[in-house]
Amino acid sequence: AQRVTQPEKLLSVFKGAPVELKCNYSYSGSPELFWYVQYSRQRLQLLLRHISRESIKGFTADLNKGETSFHLKKPFAQEEDSAMYYCALSGITGNMLTFGGGTRLMVKP
Amino acid sequence: EADIYQTPRYLVIGTGKKITLECSQTMGHDKMYWYQQDPGMELHLIHYSYGVNSTEKGDLSSESTVSRIRTEHFPLTLESARPSHTSQYLCASSVPGSGVYNEQFFGPGTRLTVL
């Protein structure tokens, strides 16, 4: 069985501070990990995927297979980063996503 | 314009009523999904489809049913709504594949309240 855990329901930081949203997973094979984001009154959308090794809106995430983690990081938070962030895992079946519980990020001015 | 549409966006209905939540996509995707999401909570997959005439139940047991008669259309039906069905329902679609092709596109959601 695959499982995704986001230990923090709410993370509040000041503008300009570093941000790290935690994500841990359990999966016996080689997973594909994703971060999805939902801004206020907008749809859930893909932020980044580990396989692309990309930086989107200043966010990066590294897959650590030893620690089974995929934490999302940004060195300097902006107010427009305030949103709900979901970590998701796709396993051997491909496309099927298991979502974590989500973390609400609030960036204060 | 390629998009995913969900109607209605909001629905308040009485217990025992039959309801159908509509989901249509013009993305040309084969795979479609229904998720249930309570406020501030994780998304749970309740149904998915690999293509026409293909439907499967997801991880979360649901009393709803789905059909896939046309590629672009994936409606969800509740025969007899109950207050426990109150939730947000998200429809999504994707192309088959993994890696860089593995992305689900979400609709705006239907917020259902059963009184």
PDB file of C-alpha atoms in Angstrom:
ATOM      1  CA  ALA A   1       0.000   0.000   0.000  1.00  0.00           C
ATOM      2  CA  GLN A   2       1.169   3.511  -0.699  1.00  0.00           C
ATOM      3  CA  ARG A   3       0.791   6.369   1.711  1.00  0.00           C
ATOM      4  CA  VAL A   4       1.725  10.053   1.802  1.00  0.00           C
ATOM      5  CA  THR A   5       2.061  11.992   5.034  1.00  0.00           C
ATOM      6  CA  GLN A   6       2.259  15.744   5.437  1.00  0.00           C
ATOM      7  CA  PRO A   7       2.823  16.298   9.148  1.00  0.00           C
ATOM      8  CA  GLU A   8       1.966  19.996   9.225  1.00  0.00           C
ATOM      9  CA  LYS A   9      -1.598  21.124   8.569  1.00  0.00           C
ATOM     10  CA  LEU A  10      -0.597  24.780   8.802  1.00  0.00           C
ATOM     11  CA  LEU A  11       2.709  26.545   8.276  1.00  0.00           C
ATOM     12  CA  SER A  12       2.938  30.273   8.914  1.00  0.00           C
ATOM     13  CA  VAL A  13       6.031  32.292   7.989  1.00  0.00           C
ATOM     14  CA  PHE A  14       6.931  35.896   7.370  1.00  0.00           C
ATOM     15  CA  LYS A  15       7.667  37.244   3.921  1.00  0.00           C
ATOM     16  CA  GLY A  16      11.305  36.663   3.014  1.00  0.00           C
ATOM     17  CA  ALA A  17      11.747  33.744   5.400  1.00  0.00           C
ATOM     18  CA  PRO A  18      12.713  30.272   4.146  1.00  0.00           C
ATOM     19  CA  VAL A  19       9.966  27.717   3.748  1.00  0.00           C
ATOM     20  CA  GLU A  20      10.023  23.931   3.971  1.00  0.00           C
ATOM     21  CA  LEU A  21       6.853  21.906   3.584  1.00  0.00           C
ATOM     22  CA  LYS A  22       7.423  18.341   4.667  1.00  0.00           C
ATOM     23  CA  CYS A  23       6.288  15.245   2.828  1.00  0.00           C
ATOM     24  CA  ASN A  24       7.024  11.627   3.696  1.00  0.00           C
ATOM     25  CA  TYR A  25       5.864   8.618   1.781  1.00  0.00           C
ATOM     26  CA  SER A  26       5.735   4.870   2.006  1.00  0.00           C
ATOM     27  CA  TYR A  27       5.940   2.802  -1.140  1.00  0.00           C
ATOM     28  CA  SER A  28       7.776  -0.404  -1.873  1.00  0.00           C
ATOM     29  CA  GLY A  29       8.789   0.399  -5.447  1.00  0.00           C
ATOM     30  CA  SER A  30      10.141   3.429  -7.300  1.00  0.00           C
ATOM     31  CA  PRO A  31       7.615   6.214  -6.862  1.00  0.00           C
ATOM     32  CA  GLU A  32       6.938   9.342  -8.823  1.00  0.00           C
ATOM     33  CA  LEU A  33       6.445  12.279  -6.475  1.00  0.00           C
ATOM     34  CA  PHE A  34       4.603  15.505  -7.111  1.00  0.00           C
ATOM     35  CA  TRP A  35       3.611  18.712  -5.421  1.00  0.00           C
ATOM     36  CA  TYR A  36       0.202  20.156  -6.279  1.00  0.00           C
ATOM     37  CA  VAL A  37      -0.938  23.617  -5.191  1.00  0.00           C
ATOM     38  CA  GLN A  38      -4.335  25.208  -4.770  1.00  0.00           C
ATOM     39  CA  TYR A  39      -4.435  28.990  -4.526  1.00  0.00           C
ATOM     40  CA  SER A  40      -7.506  30.685  -3.086  1.00  0.00           C
ATOM     41  CA  ARG A  41     -10.500  30.315  -5.417  1.00  0.00           C
ATOM     42  CA  GLN A  42      -8.403  28.500  -8.006  1.00  0.00           C
ATOM     43  CA  ARG A  43      -8.163  24.917  -9.151  1.00  0.00           C
ATOM     44  CA  LEU A  44      -5.758  22.347  -7.877  1.00  0.00           C
ATOM     45  CA  GLN A  45      -2.763  22.358 -10.235  1.00  0.00           C
ATOM     46  CA  LEU A  46       0.593  20.711 -10.589  1.00  0.00           C
ATOM     47  CA  LEU A  47       3.472  22.716  -9.111  1.00  0.00           C
ATOM     48  CA  LEU A  48       6.376  20.406  -9.805  1.00  0.00           C
ATOM     49  CA  ARG A  49       7.363  16.770 -10.273  1.00  0.00           C
ATOM     50  CA  HIS A  50      10.540  15.155  -8.975  1.00  0.00           C
ATOM     51  CA  ILE A  51      11.416  13.540 -12.269  1.00  0.00           C
ATOM     52  CA  SER A  52      11.810  16.910 -13.969  1.00  0.00           C
ATOM     53  CA  ARG A  53      14.184  18.260 -11.327  1.00  0.00           C
ATOM     54  CA  GLU A  54      12.731  21.665 -11.940  1.00  0.00           C
ATOM     55  CA  SER A  55      12.376  24.877  -9.975  1.00  0.00           C
ATOM     56  CA  ILE A  56       8.949  26.442 -10.277  1.00  0.00           C
ATOM     57  CA  LYS A  57       8.172  29.855  -8.761  1.00  0.00           C
ATOM     58  CA  GLY A  58      11.361  29.472  -6.734  1.00  0.00           C
ATOM     59  CA  PHE A  59      10.260  26.145  -5.238  1.00  0.00           C
ATOM     60  CA  THR A  60      12.368  23.007  -5.400  1.00  0.00           C
ATOM     61  CA  ALA A  61      11.897  19.516  -4.041  1.00  0.00           C
ATOM     62  CA  ASP A  62      14.407  16.691  -3.816  1.00  0.00           C
ATOM     63  CA  LEU A  63      13.429  13.066  -3.617  1.00  0.00           C
ATOM     64  CA  ASN A  64      15.326  11.390  -0.773  1.00  0.00           C
ATOM     65  CA  LYS A  65      14.764   7.679  -1.134  1.00  0.00           C
ATOM     66  CA  GLY A  66      16.737   6.867   2.015  1.00  0.00           C
ATOM     67  CA  GLU A  67      14.480   9.013   4.153  1.00  0.00           C
ATOM     68  CA  THR A  68      11.443   8.459   1.908  1.00  0.00           C
ATOM     69  CA  SER A  69      10.859  12.190   1.811  1.00  0.00           C
ATOM     70  CA  PHE A  70      10.046  14.803  -0.801  1.00  0.00           C
ATOM     71  CA  HIS A  71      10.119  18.103   1.044  1.00  0.00           C
ATOM     72  CA  LEU A  72       9.216  21.317  -0.783  1.00  0.00           C
ATOM     73  CA  LYS A  73      11.540  24.262  -0.222  1.00  0.00           C
ATOM     74  CA  LYS A  74      11.803  27.919  -1.093  1.00  0.00           C
ATOM     75  CA  PRO A  75      14.565  30.178   0.230  1.00  0.00           C
ATOM     76  CA  PHE A  76      12.502  33.372   0.414  1.00  0.00           C
ATOM     77  CA  ALA A  77       8.727  33.133   0.804  1.00  0.00           C
ATOM     78  CA  GLN A  78       6.441  35.618  -0.930  1.00  0.00           C
ATOM     79  CA  GLU A  79       2.897  36.581   0.066  1.00  0.00           C
ATOM     80  CA  GLU A  80       1.588  35.142  -3.202  1.00  0.00           C
ATOM     81  CA  ASP A  81       2.897  31.723  -2.123  1.00  0.00           C
ATOM     82  CA  SER A  82       0.068  31.504   0.399  1.00  0.00           C
ATOM     83  CA  ALA A  83      -1.951  28.459  -0.662  1.00  0.00           C
ATOM     84  CA  MET A  84      -2.782  24.852   0.093  1.00  0.00           C
ATOM     85  CA  TYR A  85      -0.007  22.458  -0.911  1.00  0.00           C
ATOM     86  CA  TYR A  86      -0.506  18.748  -1.498  1.00  0.00           C
ATOM     87  CA  CYS A  87       2.204  16.147  -1.892  1.00  0.00           C
ATOM     88  CA  ALA A  88       1.219  13.233  -4.120  1.00  0.00           C
ATOM     89  CA  LEU A  89       2.665   9.876  -5.118  1.00  0.00           C
ATOM     90  CA  SER A  90       2.179   7.806  -8.230  1.00  0.00           C
ATOM     91  CA  GLY A  91       3.201   4.201  -8.076  1.00  0.00           C
ATOM     92  CA  ILE A  92       3.578   1.278 -10.399  1.00  0.00           C
ATOM     93  CA  THR A  93       0.121   1.652 -11.894  1.00  0.00           C
ATOM     94  CA  GLY A  94       1.030   5.044 -13.299  1.00  0.00           C
ATOM     95  CA  ASN A  95      -1.181   8.118 -13.235  1.00  0.00           C
ATOM     96  CA  MET A  96      -3.037   7.007 -10.066  1.00  0.00           C
ATOM     97  CA  LEU A  97      -2.234   9.542  -7.385  1.00  0.00           C
ATOM     98  CA  THR A  98      -2.260   9.138  -3.624  1.00  0.00           C
ATOM     99  CA  PHE A  99      -2.448  12.542  -1.940  1.00  0.00           C
ATOM    100  CA  GLY A 100      -1.245  13.655   1.453  1.00  0.00           C
ATOM    101  CA  GLY A 101      -3.474  15.595   3.791  1.00  0.00           C
ATOM    102  CA  GLY A 102      -2.195  18.946   2.610  1.00  0.00           C
ATOM    103  CA  THR A 103      -0.395  21.837   4.289  1.00  0.00           C
ATOM    104  CA  ARG A 104      -1.774  25.347   4.318  1.00  0.00           C
ATOM    105  CA  LEU A 105       1.043  27.850   3.876  1.00  0.00           C
ATOM    106  CA  MET A 106       0.405  31.382   5.123  1.00  0.00           C
ATOM    107  CA  VAL A 107       3.007  34.016   4.303  1.00  0.00           C
ATOM    108  CA  LYS A 108       2.571  37.095   6.448  1.00  0.00           C
ATOM    109  CA  PRO A 109       3.728  40.562   5.325  1.00  0.00           C
TER     110      PRO A 109
ATOM    111  CA  GLU B   1     -10.194  25.957 -25.401  1.00  0.00           C
ATOM    112  CA  ALA B   2      -9.043  22.731 -23.762  1.00  0.00           C
ATOM    113  CA  ASP B   3     -10.493  22.556 -20.282  1.00  0.00           C
ATOM    114  CA  ILE B   4     -12.322  20.485 -17.679  1.00  0.00           C
ATOM    115  CA  TYR B   5     -15.828  21.576 -16.763  1.00  0.00           C
ATOM    116  CA  GLN B   6     -17.871  20.639 -13.734  1.00  0.00           C
ATOM    117  CA  THR B   7     -21.524  21.475 -13.165  1.00  0.00           C
ATOM    118  CA  PRO B   8     -23.109  22.498 -10.968  1.00  0.00           C
ATOM    119  CA  ARG B   9     -20.449  24.375  -8.996  1.00  0.00           C
ATOM    120  CA  TYR B  10     -22.635  24.422  -5.896  1.00  0.00           C
ATOM    121  CA  LEU B  11     -25.579  22.192  -5.013  1.00  0.00           C
ATOM    122  CA  VAL B  12     -27.761  22.157  -1.911  1.00  0.00           C
ATOM    123  CA  ILE B  13     -30.218  19.318  -1.866  1.00  0.00           C
ATOM    124  CA  GLY B  14     -32.442  17.400   0.513  1.00  0.00           C
ATOM    125  CA  THR B  15     -31.878  13.903   1.828  1.00  0.00           C
ATOM    126  CA  GLY B  16     -33.071  11.115  -0.442  1.00  0.00           C
ATOM    127  CA  LYS B  17     -32.780  13.007  -3.706  1.00  0.00           C
ATOM    128  CA  LYS B  18     -31.006  11.562  -6.723  1.00  0.00           C
ATOM    129  CA  ILE B  19     -28.253  13.781  -8.052  1.00  0.00           C
ATOM    130  CA  THR B  20     -25.784  13.706 -10.924  1.00  0.00           C
ATOM    131  CA  LEU B  21     -22.585  15.705 -10.905  1.00  0.00           C
ATOM    132  CA  GLU B  22     -21.392  16.452 -14.405  1.00  0.00           C
ATOM    133  CA  CYS B  23     -17.783  16.414 -15.595  1.00  0.00           C
ATOM    134  CA  SER B  24     -16.691  17.054 -19.158  1.00  0.00           C
ATOM    135  CA  GLN B  25     -13.261  17.613 -20.617  1.00  0.00           C
ATOM    136  CA  THR B  26     -12.082  18.886 -23.971  1.00  0.00           C
ATOM    137  CA  MET B  27      -8.470  17.942 -23.257  1.00  0.00           C
ATOM    138  CA  GLY B  28      -8.662  14.780 -25.353  1.00  0.00           C
ATOM    139  CA  HIS B  29      -7.620  12.703 -22.341  1.00  0.00           C
ATOM    140  CA  ASP B  30      -8.415   9.024 -21.948  1.00  0.00           C
ATOM    141  CA  LYS B  31      -8.117   8.798 -18.167  1.00  0.00           C
ATOM    142  CA  MET B  32     -10.582  10.513 -15.850  1.00  0.00           C
ATOM    143  CA  TYR B  33     -10.971  10.564 -12.073  1.00  0.00           C
ATOM    144  CA  TRP B  34     -13.336  11.613  -9.301  1.00  0.00           C
ATOM    145  CA  TYR B  35     -11.990  12.714  -5.932  1.00  0.00           C
ATOM    146  CA  GLN B  36     -13.792  13.576  -2.725  1.00  0.00           C
ATOM    147  CA  GLN B  37     -12.282  16.353  -0.647  1.00  0.00           C
ATOM    148  CA  ASP B  38     -13.457  17.579   2.719  1.00  0.00           C
ATOM    149  CA  PRO B  39     -12.336  21.133   3.681  1.00  0.00           C
ATOM    150  CA  GLY B  40      -8.652  21.226   4.556  1.00  0.00           C
ATOM    151  CA  MET B  41      -8.407  17.494   4.190  1.00  0.00           C
ATOM    152  CA  GLU B  42      -6.745  15.127   1.770  1.00  0.00           C
ATOM    153  CA  LEU B  43      -8.217  14.138  -1.539  1.00  0.00           C
ATOM    154  CA  HIS B  44      -9.573  10.624  -1.765  1.00  0.00           C
ATOM    155  CA  LEU B  45      -9.958   8.858  -5.101  1.00  0.00           C
ATOM    156  CA  ILE B  46     -13.468   7.430  -5.376  1.00  0.00           C
ATOM    157  CA  HIS B  47     -13.715   6.467  -9.072  1.00  0.00           C
ATOM    158  CA  TYR B  48     -11.551   6.358 -12.162  1.00  0.00           C
ATOM    159  CA  SER B  49     -11.789   5.393 -15.791  1.00  0.00           C
ATOM    160  CA  TYR B  50      -9.175   4.399 -18.355  1.00  0.00           C
ATOM    161  CA  GLY B  51     -11.488   5.082 -21.272  1.00  0.00           C
ATOM    162  CA  VAL B  52     -14.924   4.495 -22.739  1.00  0.00           C
ATOM    163  CA  ASN B  53     -16.848   1.718 -20.949  1.00  0.00           C
ATOM    164  CA  SER B  54     -14.107   1.447 -18.316  1.00  0.00           C
ATOM    165  CA  THR B  55     -14.879   2.363 -14.694  1.00  0.00           C
ATOM    166  CA  GLU B  56     -13.179   1.324 -11.471  1.00  0.00           C
ATOM    167  CA  LYS B  57     -13.655   2.093  -7.797  1.00  0.00           C
ATOM    168  CA  GLY B  58     -10.945   4.046  -6.050  1.00  0.00           C
ATOM    169  CA  ASP B  59      -9.373   3.840  -2.629  1.00  0.00           C
ATOM    170  CA  LEU B  60     -12.271   5.384  -0.754  1.00  0.00           C
ATOM    171  CA  SER B  61     -15.499   3.455  -0.675  1.00  0.00           C
ATOM    172  CA  SER B  62     -18.305   5.517  -2.092  1.00  0.00           C
ATOM    173  CA  GLU B  63     -22.017   4.968  -2.585  1.00  0.00           C
ATOM    174  CA  SER B  64     -21.832   6.906  -5.827  1.00  0.00           C
ATOM    175  CA  THR B  65     -21.673   5.389  -9.300  1.00  0.00           C
ATOM    176  CA  VAL B  66     -20.075   6.614 -12.529  1.00  0.00           C
ATOM    177  CA  SER B  67     -20.388   5.953 -16.225  1.00  0.00           C
ATOM    178  CA  ARG B  68     -18.127   6.558 -19.227  1.00  0.00           C
ATOM    179  CA  ILE B  69     -20.126   6.341 -22.418  1.00  0.00           C
ATOM    180  CA  ARG B  70     -18.202   9.094 -24.171  1.00  0.00           C
ATOM    181  CA  THR B  71     -14.527   9.920 -23.844  1.00  0.00           C
ATOM    182  CA  GLU B  72     -15.175  13.488 -22.817  1.00  0.00           C
ATOM    183  CA  HIS B  73     -17.957  12.833 -20.280  1.00  0.00           C
ATOM    184  CA  PHE B  74     -17.655  11.206 -16.810  1.00  0.00           C
ATOM    185  CA  PRO B  75     -20.744  11.873 -14.691  1.00  0.00           C
ATOM    186  CA  LEU B  76     -21.077  10.832 -11.045  1.00  0.00           C
ATOM    187  CA  THR B  77     -24.471   9.827  -9.637  1.00  0.00           C
ATOM    188  CA  LEU B  78     -25.813   9.474  -6.122  1.00  0.00           C
ATOM    189  CA  GLU B  79     -29.095   7.559  -6.131  1.00  0.00           C
ATOM    190  CA  SER B  80     -30.141   8.751  -2.687  1.00  0.00           C
ATOM    191  CA  ALA B  81     -28.205  11.646  -1.196  1.00  0.00           C
ATOM    192  CA  ARG B  82     -27.470  11.698   2.528  1.00  0.00           C
ATOM    193  CA  PRO B  83     -25.855  14.323   4.797  1.00  0.00           C
ATOM    194  CA  SER B  84     -22.711  12.145   4.942  1.00  0.00           C
ATOM    195  CA  HIS B  85     -22.271  12.851   1.206  1.00  0.00           C
ATOM    196  CA  THR B  86     -21.709  16.534   1.933  1.00  0.00           C
ATOM    197  CA  SER B  87     -18.282  17.304   0.498  1.00  0.00           C
ATOM    198  CA  GLN B  88     -16.389  18.811  -2.417  1.00  0.00           C
ATOM    199  CA  TYR B  89     -16.106  16.595  -5.478  1.00  0.00           C
ATOM    200  CA  LEU B  90     -13.212  17.140  -7.888  1.00  0.00           C
ATOM    201  CA  CYS B  91     -12.997  15.724 -11.391  1.00  0.00           C
ATOM    202  CA  ALA B  92      -9.633  15.297 -13.097  1.00  0.00           C
ATOM    203  CA  SER B  93      -8.201  13.900 -16.317  1.00  0.00           C
ATOM    204  CA  SER B  94      -4.830  12.823 -17.652  1.00  0.00           C
ATOM    205  CA  VAL B  95      -3.114  11.247 -20.623  1.00  0.00           C
ATOM    206  CA  PRO B  96      -1.887   7.682 -20.188  1.00  0.00           C
ATOM    207  CA  GLY B  97       1.741   7.461 -19.186  1.00  0.00           C
ATOM    208  CA  SER B  98       4.310   8.135 -16.537  1.00  0.00           C
ATOM    209  CA  GLY B  99       7.235  10.424 -15.991  1.00  0.00           C
ATOM    210  CA  VAL B 100       6.931  13.826 -17.595  1.00  0.00           C
ATOM    211  CA  TYR B 101       3.555  12.816 -19.059  1.00  0.00           C
ATOM    212  CA  ASN B 102       2.141  11.977 -15.649  1.00  0.00           C
ATOM    213  CA  GLU B 103       0.013  14.975 -14.731  1.00  0.00           C
ATOM    214  CA  GLN B 104      -3.596  15.237 -13.692  1.00  0.00           C
ATOM    215  CA  PHE B 105      -5.627  18.302 -14.662  1.00  0.00           C
ATOM    216  CA  PHE B 106      -8.407  19.260 -12.288  1.00  0.00           C
ATOM    217  CA  GLY B 107     -11.795  20.819 -12.753  1.00  0.00           C
ATOM    218  CA  PRO B 108     -13.139  23.616 -10.531  1.00  0.00           C
ATOM    219  CA  GLY B 109     -15.059  21.222  -8.291  1.00  0.00           C
ATOM    220  CA  THR B 110     -18.664  20.814  -7.150  1.00  0.00           C
ATOM    221  CA  ARG B 111     -19.463  21.654  -3.562  1.00  0.00           C
ATOM    222  CA  LEU B 112     -22.366  19.433  -2.468  1.00  0.00           C
ATOM    223  CA  THR B 113     -24.423  20.035   0.660  1.00  0.00           C
ATOM    224  CA  VAL B 114     -27.080  17.513   1.633  1.00  0.00           C
ATOM    225  CA  LEU B 115     -29.544  18.725   4.230  1.00  0.00           C
TER     226      LEU B 115
END
